[in-house]
XYZ file of C-alpha atoms in Angstrom:
704
model
C 101.077 87.360 101.830
C 99.594 86.972 105.285
C 101.336 83.846 106.627
C 100.454 84.132 110.286
C 98.749 82.398 113.158
C 95.962 84.457 114.700
C 95.369 84.708 118.418
C 91.771 85.868 118.831
C 90.967 87.754 122.002
C 87.355 87.891 123.097
C 87.127 91.531 123.780
C 83.470 92.429 123.327
C 82.226 92.526 119.684
C 84.585 91.595 116.951
C 98.781 111.905 83.603
C 96.425 109.795 81.363
C 98.869 109.974 78.443
C 102.082 109.956 80.451
C 103.439 106.577 79.401
C 102.172 107.073 75.868
C 104.045 110.372 75.626
C 107.295 108.725 76.685
C 106.988 105.676 74.460
C 105.514 107.668 71.601
C 108.332 110.174 71.885
C 110.953 107.467 71.659
C 109.177 105.815 68.781
C 110.066 108.916 66.738
C 113.568 109.062 65.212
C 115.886 111.484 66.985
C 117.469 112.795 63.818
C 115.720 113.928 60.677
C 117.889 111.680 58.533
C 117.396 108.585 60.731
C 115.362 105.845 59.099
C 111.915 105.338 60.588
C 111.314 102.024 62.348
C 110.338 99.400 59.806
C 108.211 96.406 60.603
C 109.949 94.638 57.719
C 113.331 94.798 59.419
C 114.764 91.267 59.884
C 116.134 91.845 63.407
C 116.078 88.695 65.544
C 117.633 87.512 68.807
C 121.414 87.999 68.630
C 123.090 85.135 70.487
C 126.358 87.060 70.770
C 124.550 89.932 72.511
C 122.843 87.406 74.759
C 126.195 85.866 75.678
C 127.679 89.307 76.311
C 124.857 90.242 78.683
C 125.189 86.958 80.553
C 128.916 87.551 81.005
C 128.626 91.153 82.150
C 126.025 90.662 84.902
C 128.232 91.094 87.968
C 127.515 89.494 91.367
C 129.695 92.061 93.170
C 127.764 94.971 91.666
C 124.485 93.359 92.720
C 125.887 93.026 96.240
C 126.853 96.696 96.344
C 123.428 97.675 94.967
C 121.814 95.772 97.809
C 124.079 97.348 100.402
C 122.984 100.815 99.260
C 119.300 99.999 98.814
C 118.944 98.436 102.280
C 121.188 100.869 104.149
C 118.192 102.597 105.741
C 114.511 101.755 106.239
C 112.446 102.893 103.269
C 108.766 102.639 104.060
C 106.495 103.809 101.242
C 106.337 107.631 100.998
C 109.172 108.101 103.541
C 112.103 110.457 102.821
C 114.366 107.449 102.166
C 111.816 106.054 99.706
C 111.999 109.349 97.834
C 115.813 109.189 97.947
C 115.630 105.829 96.180
C 113.333 107.329 93.546
C 116.103 109.818 92.812
C 118.743 107.066 92.833
C 116.809 105.135 90.182
C 116.342 108.238 88.058
C 120.047 109.012 88.335
C 121.063 105.497 87.306
C 118.617 105.354 84.399
C 119.692 108.784 83.121
C 123.416 108.044 83.368
C 125.159 109.126 80.138
C 127.227 105.930 79.954
C 124.855 103.246 81.228
C 121.427 104.829 81.272
C 118.301 104.168 79.260
C 116.512 106.207 76.603
C 114.252 107.836 79.176
C 113.352 107.728 82.856
C 110.538 109.444 84.707
C 108.700 109.271 88.019
C 104.892 109.122 88.090
C 103.358 110.213 91.389
C 100.005 109.207 92.860
C 98.265 110.486 95.986
C 97.171 107.355 97.833
C 95.681 106.395 101.180
C 98.191 104.709 103.482
C 98.022 103.592 107.113
C 100.577 104.222 109.862
C 100.861 103.776 113.627
C 100.778 106.948 115.695
C 104.199 108.246 116.696
C 102.682 110.042 119.682
C 100.678 107.043 120.950
C 102.374 103.730 120.160
C 100.228 100.626 119.868
C 100.430 98.577 123.061
C 99.392 95.144 124.331
C 99.188 94.845 128.110
C 97.911 92.342 130.638
C 96.029 94.174 133.362
C 94.796 93.057 136.748
C 91.217 93.342 137.988
C 91.876 96.896 139.221
C 93.327 97.974 135.873
C 96.959 97.945 136.941
C 99.411 96.752 134.259
C 101.084 93.503 135.317
C 102.771 92.625 132.006
C 103.491 94.463 128.735
C 104.338 93.019 125.348
C 107.378 94.455 123.585
C 106.643 97.549 121.528
C 109.760 97.176 119.401
C 112.027 94.374 118.272
C 115.268 93.669 120.126
C 118.167 95.705 118.764
C 120.525 92.778 118.166
C 122.682 94.325 115.417
C 122.235 98.051 115.994
C 119.842 98.300 113.027
C 116.568 97.517 114.789
C 116.453 100.570 117.041
C 116.798 103.502 114.651
C 114.288 106.358 114.500
C 113.090 105.293 111.040
C 112.247 101.729 112.073
C 108.450 101.674 112.038
C 106.795 100.082 115.053
C 105.242 96.692 114.239
C 101.600 97.195 113.245
C 98.802 95.912 111.045
C 98.280 98.455 108.278
C 94.664 99.585 107.783
C 93.500 97.977 111.041
C 91.248 100.466 112.864
C 92.147 102.130 116.129
C 90.489 101.012 119.362
C 91.045 99.761 122.914
C 89.433 96.330 123.307
C 89.973 94.361 126.513
C 89.264 90.695 127.507
C 90.834 87.253 127.177
C 88.716 84.899 125.150
C 86.612 85.007 122.007
C 84.219 82.191 122.802
C 82.190 84.022 125.410
C 81.894 87.503 124.011
C 82.761 87.433 120.325
C 85.916 88.912 118.853
C 86.550 92.646 119.088
C 90.317 92.567 118.745
C 92.951 90.311 117.245
C 96.588 89.628 118.035
C 98.644 88.073 115.263
C 101.981 86.307 115.608
C 104.342 84.111 113.613
C 104.807 80.710 115.259
C 108.341 79.238 115.244
C 106.821 76.011 113.924
C 105.908 77.886 110.739
C 109.032 79.971 110.294
C 111.910 78.626 112.399
C 111.688 74.834 112.059
C 110.608 74.921 115.709
C 113.720 76.749 116.983
C 113.092 79.687 119.279
C 115.998 80.448 121.638
C 118.164 83.544 120.980
C 121.268 81.395 120.474
C 119.510 79.565 117.633
C 118.262 82.667 115.837
C 119.607 85.730 114.011
C 122.362 86.952 114.173
C 123.577 83.413 114.899
C 121.489 81.793 112.163
C 118.893 82.716 109.559
C 116.004 82.052 111.976
C 113.759 84.800 113.376
C 114.620 86.095 116.880
C 111.874 85.741 119.523
C 111.100 89.477 119.411
C 110.663 89.521 115.632
C 107.283 90.801 114.416
C 105.912 90.423 110.904
C 104.392 93.675 109.678
C 101.878 93.657 106.864
C 98.875 95.194 105.173
C 95.468 93.891 106.203
C 93.622 95.517 103.300
C 91.517 92.914 101.469
C 91.964 94.284 97.952
C 94.820 95.807 95.994
C 95.299 99.330 94.701
C 94.572 102.658 96.363
C 91.569 102.171 98.688
C 90.035 105.523 97.706
C 90.110 105.083 93.912
C 89.170 101.512 92.908
C 89.460 101.072 89.108
C 90.668 104.686 88.763
C 94.231 106.027 88.977
C 94.934 108.056 92.100
C 95.526 111.290 90.202
C 93.988 114.714 90.979
C 91.141 114.399 88.458
C 89.867 111.056 89.772
C 86.798 110.564 91.935
C 87.591 109.452 95.470
C 85.392 107.518 97.861
C 84.400 108.935 101.222
C 86.318 107.231 104.006
C 83.038 105.877 105.362
C 82.384 104.065 102.074
C 85.696 102.210 101.808
C 85.416 98.439 101.991
C 88.116 95.877 102.641
C 89.600 97.182 105.892
C 89.648 94.961 109.009
C 86.541 95.652 111.114
C 88.312 95.385 114.483
C 91.620 96.494 116.038
C 94.486 94.186 115.123
C 98.084 94.124 116.316
C 100.999 91.777 115.463
C 103.327 90.600 118.244
C 106.468 88.459 118.421
C 106.356 84.795 119.357
C 108.164 85.646 122.608
C 105.114 87.668 123.682
C 102.700 85.151 122.171
C 104.274 82.493 124.391
C 103.517 84.572 127.506
C 99.857 84.709 126.504
C 99.199 81.302 124.968
C 101.139 79.268 127.497
C 99.130 80.784 130.345
C 95.649 80.338 128.850
C 93.117 78.096 130.532
C 90.232 76.157 129.013
C 89.777 73.589 126.289
C 92.616 72.399 124.081
C 93.157 74.089 120.751
C 92.807 71.836 117.659
C 95.849 69.776 116.732
C 96.414 71.878 113.603
C 96.640 74.983 115.816
C 99.414 73.587 118.024
C 102.848 75.114 117.474
C 106.369 75.276 118.872
C 106.104 77.673 121.807
C 106.917 74.921 124.284
C 103.447 74.434 125.725
C 100.055 72.975 124.911
C 97.862 75.638 123.287
C 94.447 76.221 124.850
C 91.494 78.389 123.855
C 90.504 79.905 127.213
C 88.464 81.447 128.698
C 90.743 83.147 131.176
C 94.233 82.425 132.402
C 95.342 79.306 134.275
C 95.134 79.653 138.063
C 98.672 78.203 138.321
C 100.075 80.446 135.588
C 101.950 83.738 135.594
C 98.812 85.884 135.722
C 95.793 85.854 137.975
C 92.758 84.085 136.542
C 90.767 87.314 136.368
C 93.447 89.248 134.450
C 92.561 90.791 131.117
C 94.450 91.526 127.911
C 94.240 95.155 126.837
C 95.014 96.037 123.227
C 95.394 99.710 122.336
C 95.708 100.464 118.617
C 96.221 104.030 117.408
C 96.675 103.549 113.671
C 95.750 106.464 111.428
C 95.001 106.908 107.729
C 96.964 109.472 105.709
C 97.021 110.669 102.123
C 100.615 110.397 100.906
C 102.437 110.794 97.601
C 103.975 107.592 96.258
C 105.889 107.293 93.007
C 106.506 104.719 90.314
C 109.755 105.110 88.391
C 109.809 103.990 84.755
C 112.905 103.544 82.611
C 112.479 102.871 78.904
C 114.574 101.425 76.105
C 112.881 102.198 72.783
C 112.426 99.323 70.386
C 114.147 99.646 67.008
C 111.545 97.790 64.932
C 108.387 97.423 67.012
C 108.529 100.253 69.550
C 104.792 99.845 70.161
C 105.265 96.400 71.696
C 106.366 96.447 75.323
C 108.217 93.935 77.473
C 107.735 95.042 81.094
C 110.109 94.125 83.916
C 109.287 95.354 87.392
C 109.690 95.175 91.146
C 108.473 97.273 94.034
C 110.836 99.584 95.855
C 109.211 100.144 99.271
C 109.834 97.963 102.308
C 108.521 97.704 105.857
C 111.967 98.284 107.357
C 115.387 97.765 105.689
C 113.930 95.211 103.306
C 117.164 93.648 102.100
C 115.370 90.539 100.886
C 111.903 91.996 100.326
C 112.145 93.849 97.991
C 115.687 95.123 97.642
C 117.161 91.823 96.440
C 114.930 92.216 93.383
C 115.755 95.894 92.920
C 119.482 95.139 93.191
C 119.083 92.688 90.308
C 116.962 95.148 88.333
C 119.607 97.872 88.619
C 122.394 95.569 87.475
C 120.403 94.272 84.541
C 119.423 97.771 83.424
C 123.079 98.871 83.776
C 124.335 96.135 81.469
C 121.631 96.715 78.856
C 121.982 100.491 79.187
C 125.732 100.287 78.591
C 125.220 98.313 75.374
C 122.571 100.829 74.337
C 124.763 103.877 74.958
C 127.680 102.301 73.092
C 125.456 101.759 70.083
C 126.082 98.020 70.270
C 122.459 96.988 70.634
C 118.883 98.159 70.604
C 116.009 95.702 71.111
C 113.442 94.924 68.471
C 110.632 95.762 70.919
C 110.557 98.342 73.715
C 111.666 97.339 77.213
C 110.106 99.105 80.195
C 111.793 98.835 83.601
C 109.530 99.707 86.525
C 110.073 100.416 90.208
C 106.661 100.336 91.875
C 105.725 102.353 94.947
C 103.670 101.307 97.993
C 103.437 97.618 97.112
C 103.516 96.556 100.731
C 100.261 98.381 101.407
C 98.411 96.434 98.701
C 100.197 96.478 95.314
C 99.312 100.152 95.032
C 101.883 101.512 92.569
C 101.508 98.753 89.988
C 97.719 98.814 90.263
C 97.541 102.582 89.752
C 99.790 102.185 86.706
C 97.522 99.545 85.174
C 94.472 101.692 85.878
C 95.978 104.814 84.330
C 97.294 103.120 81.185
C 94.780 100.287 80.925
C 94.024 100.459 77.189
C 97.578 101.086 76.043
C 98.978 98.263 78.136
C 96.309 95.793 77.057
C 96.875 96.603 73.407
C 100.662 96.609 73.416
C 102.211 94.601 76.256
C 103.877 91.335 75.287
C 104.567 90.089 78.833
C 105.251 91.219 82.381
C 108.272 89.878 84.293
C 108.270 90.335 88.076
C 111.335 89.916 90.289
C 110.303 90.923 93.805
C 112.219 88.787 96.295
C 115.044 87.695 94.010
C 116.527 85.287 96.552
C 114.610 83.556 99.353
C 117.546 81.143 99.688
C 120.217 79.658 97.426
C 119.125 76.111 96.504
C 117.147 76.377 93.262
C 115.218 78.535 90.859
C 111.457 78.914 91.373
C 109.253 80.407 88.667
C 105.542 81.085 88.733
C 103.759 82.077 85.568
C 101.057 81.547 83.001
C 101.511 78.533 80.692
C 102.626 80.433 77.539
C 105.800 81.661 79.279
C 106.942 78.156 80.214
C 108.788 77.637 76.934
C 110.857 80.826 77.091
C 111.719 80.193 80.752
C 112.884 76.662 79.962
C 114.917 77.839 76.963
C 116.652 80.504 79.045
C 117.440 78.293 82.037
C 118.876 75.452 79.937
C 121.647 77.798 78.780
C 122.713 79.235 82.161
C 124.992 77.452 84.595
C 123.582 76.864 88.065
C 125.458 78.379 91.028
C 127.385 76.043 93.271
C 129.513 72.958 92.635
C 129.010 70.780 89.611
C 128.213 71.687 86.047
C 124.415 71.620 86.017
C 122.324 74.180 84.190
C 119.767 76.147 86.165
C 117.138 74.034 84.388
C 118.729 70.733 85.429
C 119.177 71.907 89.004
C 115.591 73.206 89.121
C 114.159 69.880 87.988
C 115.859 68.162 90.944
C 113.783 70.198 93.413
C 110.471 70.976 91.686
C 109.239 68.773 88.866
C 106.151 67.289 87.285
C 105.343 64.718 84.664
C 104.014 66.338 81.493
C 102.033 64.219 79.009
C 103.743 66.225 76.245
C 107.315 66.777 77.481
C 107.897 64.104 80.123
C 109.634 65.184 83.331
C 109.986 68.978 83.458
C 110.423 71.632 86.168
C 107.200 72.720 87.809
C 106.027 76.180 86.829
C 103.891 77.455 89.707
C 100.681 79.410 89.210
C 100.339 83.102 90.037
C 98.226 84.222 92.978
C 98.148 87.848 94.079
C 101.210 88.143 96.303
C 103.185 90.687 94.284
C 102.980 93.237 91.486
C 102.205 90.720 88.757
C 98.631 90.550 90.145
C 97.065 93.519 88.314
C 98.819 92.545 85.096
C 97.450 89.003 84.982
C 94.125 89.366 86.810
C 93.092 92.835 85.603
C 94.805 93.248 82.217
C 95.207 89.635 81.106
C 98.911 89.981 80.299
C 101.114 86.880 80.280
C 103.178 87.193 83.445
C 105.840 85.478 85.506
C 107.581 85.831 88.869
C 111.212 84.704 89.217
C 113.221 83.898 92.371
C 115.785 81.584 93.883
C 114.508 79.630 96.868
C 115.307 76.945 99.421
C 115.396 73.179 99.519
C 112.027 72.277 101.030
C 113.359 68.929 102.199
C 115.661 70.765 104.613
C 113.258 73.292 106.130
C 109.562 73.618 106.894
C 109.732 77.427 106.807
C 106.890 78.802 104.689
C 109.057 81.811 103.742
C 112.448 83.180 104.778
C 112.233 83.677 108.559
C 112.883 87.432 108.900
C 110.146 88.351 106.403
C 108.724 91.852 107.050
C 110.733 92.313 110.244
C 113.555 94.638 111.274
C 115.998 91.725 110.942
C 115.737 91.631 107.127
C 119.081 93.396 106.621
C 122.034 93.388 104.248
C 124.127 91.292 106.647
C 121.322 88.736 106.879
C 121.485 88.243 103.107
C 125.267 88.450 102.893
C 125.859 85.939 105.684
C 122.986 83.468 105.463
C 120.907 83.683 102.284
C 123.414 84.139 99.493
C 127.082 84.539 100.441
C 128.887 85.573 97.280
C 125.608 86.613 95.619
C 125.808 83.860 93.004
C 122.080 83.162 93.324
C 121.309 86.840 92.748
C 123.509 86.652 89.660
C 121.637 83.531 88.499
C 118.310 85.346 88.812
C 119.735 88.325 86.911
C 120.936 86.041 84.113
C 117.619 84.200 83.962
C 115.588 87.403 83.869
C 118.009 89.004 81.405
C 117.855 86.067 79.015
C 114.053 86.048 79.149
C 113.896 89.806 78.527
C 116.175 89.544 75.486
C 114.271 86.579 74.067
C 110.940 88.377 74.446
C 112.156 91.744 73.189
C 114.446 90.612 70.342
C 113.039 87.383 68.895
C 111.405 87.730 65.478
C 108.771 85.175 66.516
C 107.562 85.748 70.048
C 108.685 82.784 72.200
C 105.254 82.325 73.780
C 103.848 78.823 73.322
C 100.076 78.946 73.605
C 99.666 75.196 73.147
C 101.098 74.810 76.661
C 97.744 76.110 77.871
C 96.192 72.874 76.582
C 97.708 70.873 79.450
C 96.218 73.251 82.011
C 92.787 73.236 80.417
C 92.767 69.460 80.077
C 93.773 69.124 83.740
C 90.992 71.498 84.824
C 88.484 69.612 82.662
C 89.479 66.219 84.063
C 89.168 67.523 87.643
C 85.685 68.855 86.867
C 84.628 65.560 85.300
C 86.035 63.394 88.090
C 85.108 65.477 91.126
C 82.058 67.462 90.013
C 80.560 65.493 87.129
C 78.194 63.305 89.174
C 77.064 66.219 91.325
C 76.363 68.371 88.271
C 74.385 65.575 86.629
C 72.157 65.396 89.700
C 71.200 68.997 89.004
C 70.819 68.509 85.232
C 73.978 70.447 84.388
C 76.061 69.012 81.560
C 79.800 69.368 81.100
C 79.401 68.586 77.401
C 79.830 72.204 76.203
C 82.977 72.510 78.322
C 84.442 69.345 76.799
C 83.776 70.708 73.317
C 85.283 74.104 74.151
C 88.498 72.542 75.504
C 88.806 70.357 72.409
C 88.335 73.405 70.158
C 91.090 75.248 71.982
C 93.455 72.295 71.772
C 92.860 71.980 68.018
C 93.348 75.691 67.315
C 96.461 75.920 69.511
C 98.023 72.955 67.712
C 97.135 74.404 64.314
C 98.670 77.772 65.189
C 101.822 76.005 66.349
C 102.039 74.228 62.995
C 101.611 77.509 61.074
C 104.391 79.080 63.106
C 106.690 76.094 62.491
C 106.082 76.297 58.741
C 106.835 80.018 58.668
C 110.020 79.576 60.693
C 111.380 77.248 58.017
C 111.175 79.914 55.331
C 111.571 83.651 54.905
C 108.187 84.881 56.066
C 106.622 88.262 55.474
C 107.335 90.262 58.657
C 103.781 91.567 58.652
C 102.523 88.009 58.708
C 104.817 87.273 61.655
C 103.556 90.408 63.376
C 99.968 89.146 63.042
C 100.894 85.777 64.501
C 102.793 87.440 67.326
C 99.736 89.521 68.150
C 97.671 86.358 68.392
C 100.187 84.954 70.878
C 100.255 88.208 72.819
C 96.480 88.655 72.947
C 95.499 85.111 73.878
C 95.651 85.811 77.611
C 93.179 88.709 77.206
C 90.553 86.327 75.828
C 90.268 84.674 79.238
C 89.064 87.914 80.855
C 85.466 88.505 81.880
C 85.042 91.592 84.110
C 81.573 90.362 85.199
C 82.670 86.870 86.149
C 83.431 87.590 89.811
C 81.325 90.577 90.929
C 82.126 89.913 94.581
C 85.851 90.365 93.896
C 87.845 93.400 92.792
C 90.167 93.311 89.768
C 89.812 89.552 89.353
C 88.544 88.937 85.841
C 90.747 86.093 84.558
C 88.486 83.036 84.506
C 91.410 80.597 84.810
C 93.493 82.219 87.557
C 91.025 83.971 89.872
C 91.168 83.021 93.541
C 89.813 79.507 94.120
C 88.029 78.816 97.409
C 86.443 75.524 96.342
C 88.288 72.288 97.003
C 88.266 71.015 93.402
C 91.326 72.076 91.357
C 89.372 73.137 88.304
C 88.184 76.408 86.764
C 87.957 78.668 89.846
C 84.523 80.152 89.187
C 83.037 76.704 88.663
C 84.816 75.235 91.678
C 83.751 78.087 93.963
C 80.151 78.071 92.771
C 79.804 74.305 93.234
C 81.252 74.560 96.728
C 78.654 77.173 97.686
C 75.762 75.318 96.013
C 76.599 71.873 97.334
C 74.113 71.891 100.219
C 71.333 73.804 98.470
C 68.305 72.511 96.584
C 68.058 72.194 92.805
C 66.695 75.338 91.253
C 68.271 77.589 93.877
C 70.155 80.752 93.012
C 73.344 78.963 94.007
C 72.852 76.338 91.283
C 71.940 79.040 88.801
C 75.328 80.587 89.591
C 76.995 77.240 88.863
C 75.375 77.251 85.423
C 76.438 80.874 84.896
C 80.039 80.146 85.817
C 80.098 77.152 83.481
C 78.808 79.347 80.662
C 81.427 81.994 81.425
C 84.229 79.426 81.126
C 82.847 77.924 77.919
C 82.498 81.365 76.340
C 86.040 82.306 77.342
C 87.507 79.104 75.901
C 85.603 79.517 72.652
C 86.822 83.103 72.441
C 90.385 81.966 73.075
C 90.102 79.367 70.307
C 88.784 82.058 67.962
C 91.752 84.277 68.835
C 94.116 81.545 67.650
C 92.442 80.943 64.290
C 93.895 82.557 61.148
C 93.130 86.246 61.434
C 91.055 86.278 58.248
C 88.706 83.663 59.729
C 85.870 85.044 61.833
């Protein structure tokens, strides 16, 4: 997530079977006299087990997990990152609370770091080259945690090295970029030290948001291949997706020194911020400012690329009845600095949830119907690398066997309400889980009832319900939904948007994201962390233990109908002008709606009786595989990994099927018969084919 304002400076020119072995191994009975797993076993969700898990998830233990996880910086591939790999393995192999198996899978991936010998610098130099002002190279050490040797200097990962110099982009073109976070976007306009951390949750003036500037996700050297020794690797010269020019992030304290002294025309109203001055575009500095008019900004970036080992850690609970069906729950482990919120709040929850389930497992109290896979991904901050390499290495197995992926990255942004993003089929299980869990804080509301107060929508089917957000590509769910077509969700607690304009928690990706920041400002008492753990735990148990999978495919009908109506209202007349009919799309949506409703009726009828477990298994597979039917790997050739025709990135303004929206936006000013309008027709055909395939997936399995 690159949530930043950009200050442009015109500086010249601008093991293939590894998972299968583990799961296959645990699908085999341990003792010769143990009964083999039977698909006919009647095991279903045990409400007493569910209640036990909810009661045993401990806020204090989550707090202590977070204290340990965020004690030191743990940048991907660093010694502390490796220490946490060992911590996870130790926890998941514990004889009293561990899982059936735990193993680390290591990939050699291309990462980007600033030079320790030559730090990146931003200076203002006079006409003779003498330095008259320097931006801060590090963040202010306000709590004693920002100045340690393992605190990485703020930098833009994968930005090239270089030494551009000038002041304005208009005259020369951009050859270097400075990036900063404006207090208007992150601090509700507050910027003085007395108003910021450690006195409040707001970002101090020296705070700098680190981040990856790689366009794609996954290891840059091995697109579509796992970064293992046998894989082909690109030459460095052939890598695409890196920034073309040197880039360096700075704090808003330093941005103020630059922006508030610029001369020239006014910046657009939407570019104005809260630095206490009127933003201008240059060229040059004001003659009455702090720097002479002929001063220049010099940016020196010394980033370097390195091959490093980064590990995923997987912990597995073998399913008792359907061990070949997987419920995945994951979060990344690496952070830019201490990472108490991002990502350690999620890992703290993951460890507590796996402890509770592992304890029940080791006592012999419980074993899920389906297998549960806990995952700690490596190198997410550099571009979702660990999770992407995992999906590349085990592509076929995961597509064939994965029921759903649950992501808990930042577990707690703030402590007002739950926020869930996901694909429509998971809405039902999320609602069912949250209706049964008490919301933190005063009163006696459920998490569901509290959620609906903050984020809601009017459903033509259900009335007023909480809003389930859509998934973009901001965390490790991205390769699962966009590349594999696996029903996915992302769970967090967040803030009351009526009380803050912050687009994310203020210390995001800075050295101020520490344990004390969470403990004092985000979630004192850790009740919101506990609420996320209970929500995720309930969803995991419902997905792994329920006889009938609690995925409701008919909930996709609302999304498809909404997309269709947007296309008809906002694109219909334009398409007619170019002799393109939406008729086939209307028919395809109607087919899907009919088949989804019919499948729902068949499931309801079976639930009233004593169905053949094999028949239930077939229906469950239809529910599981629906999401895959929306994939078309040729739909977006200009993108990488995006193949889901409903959830790919949308650049067009119309909130409809993304490929259609994007193609119409590009074709709008071109003549009929152009390649751009041919692409519109192609995208329409891709959507229609996907919807017809989805409808076919939902028909009785004997019907072709």
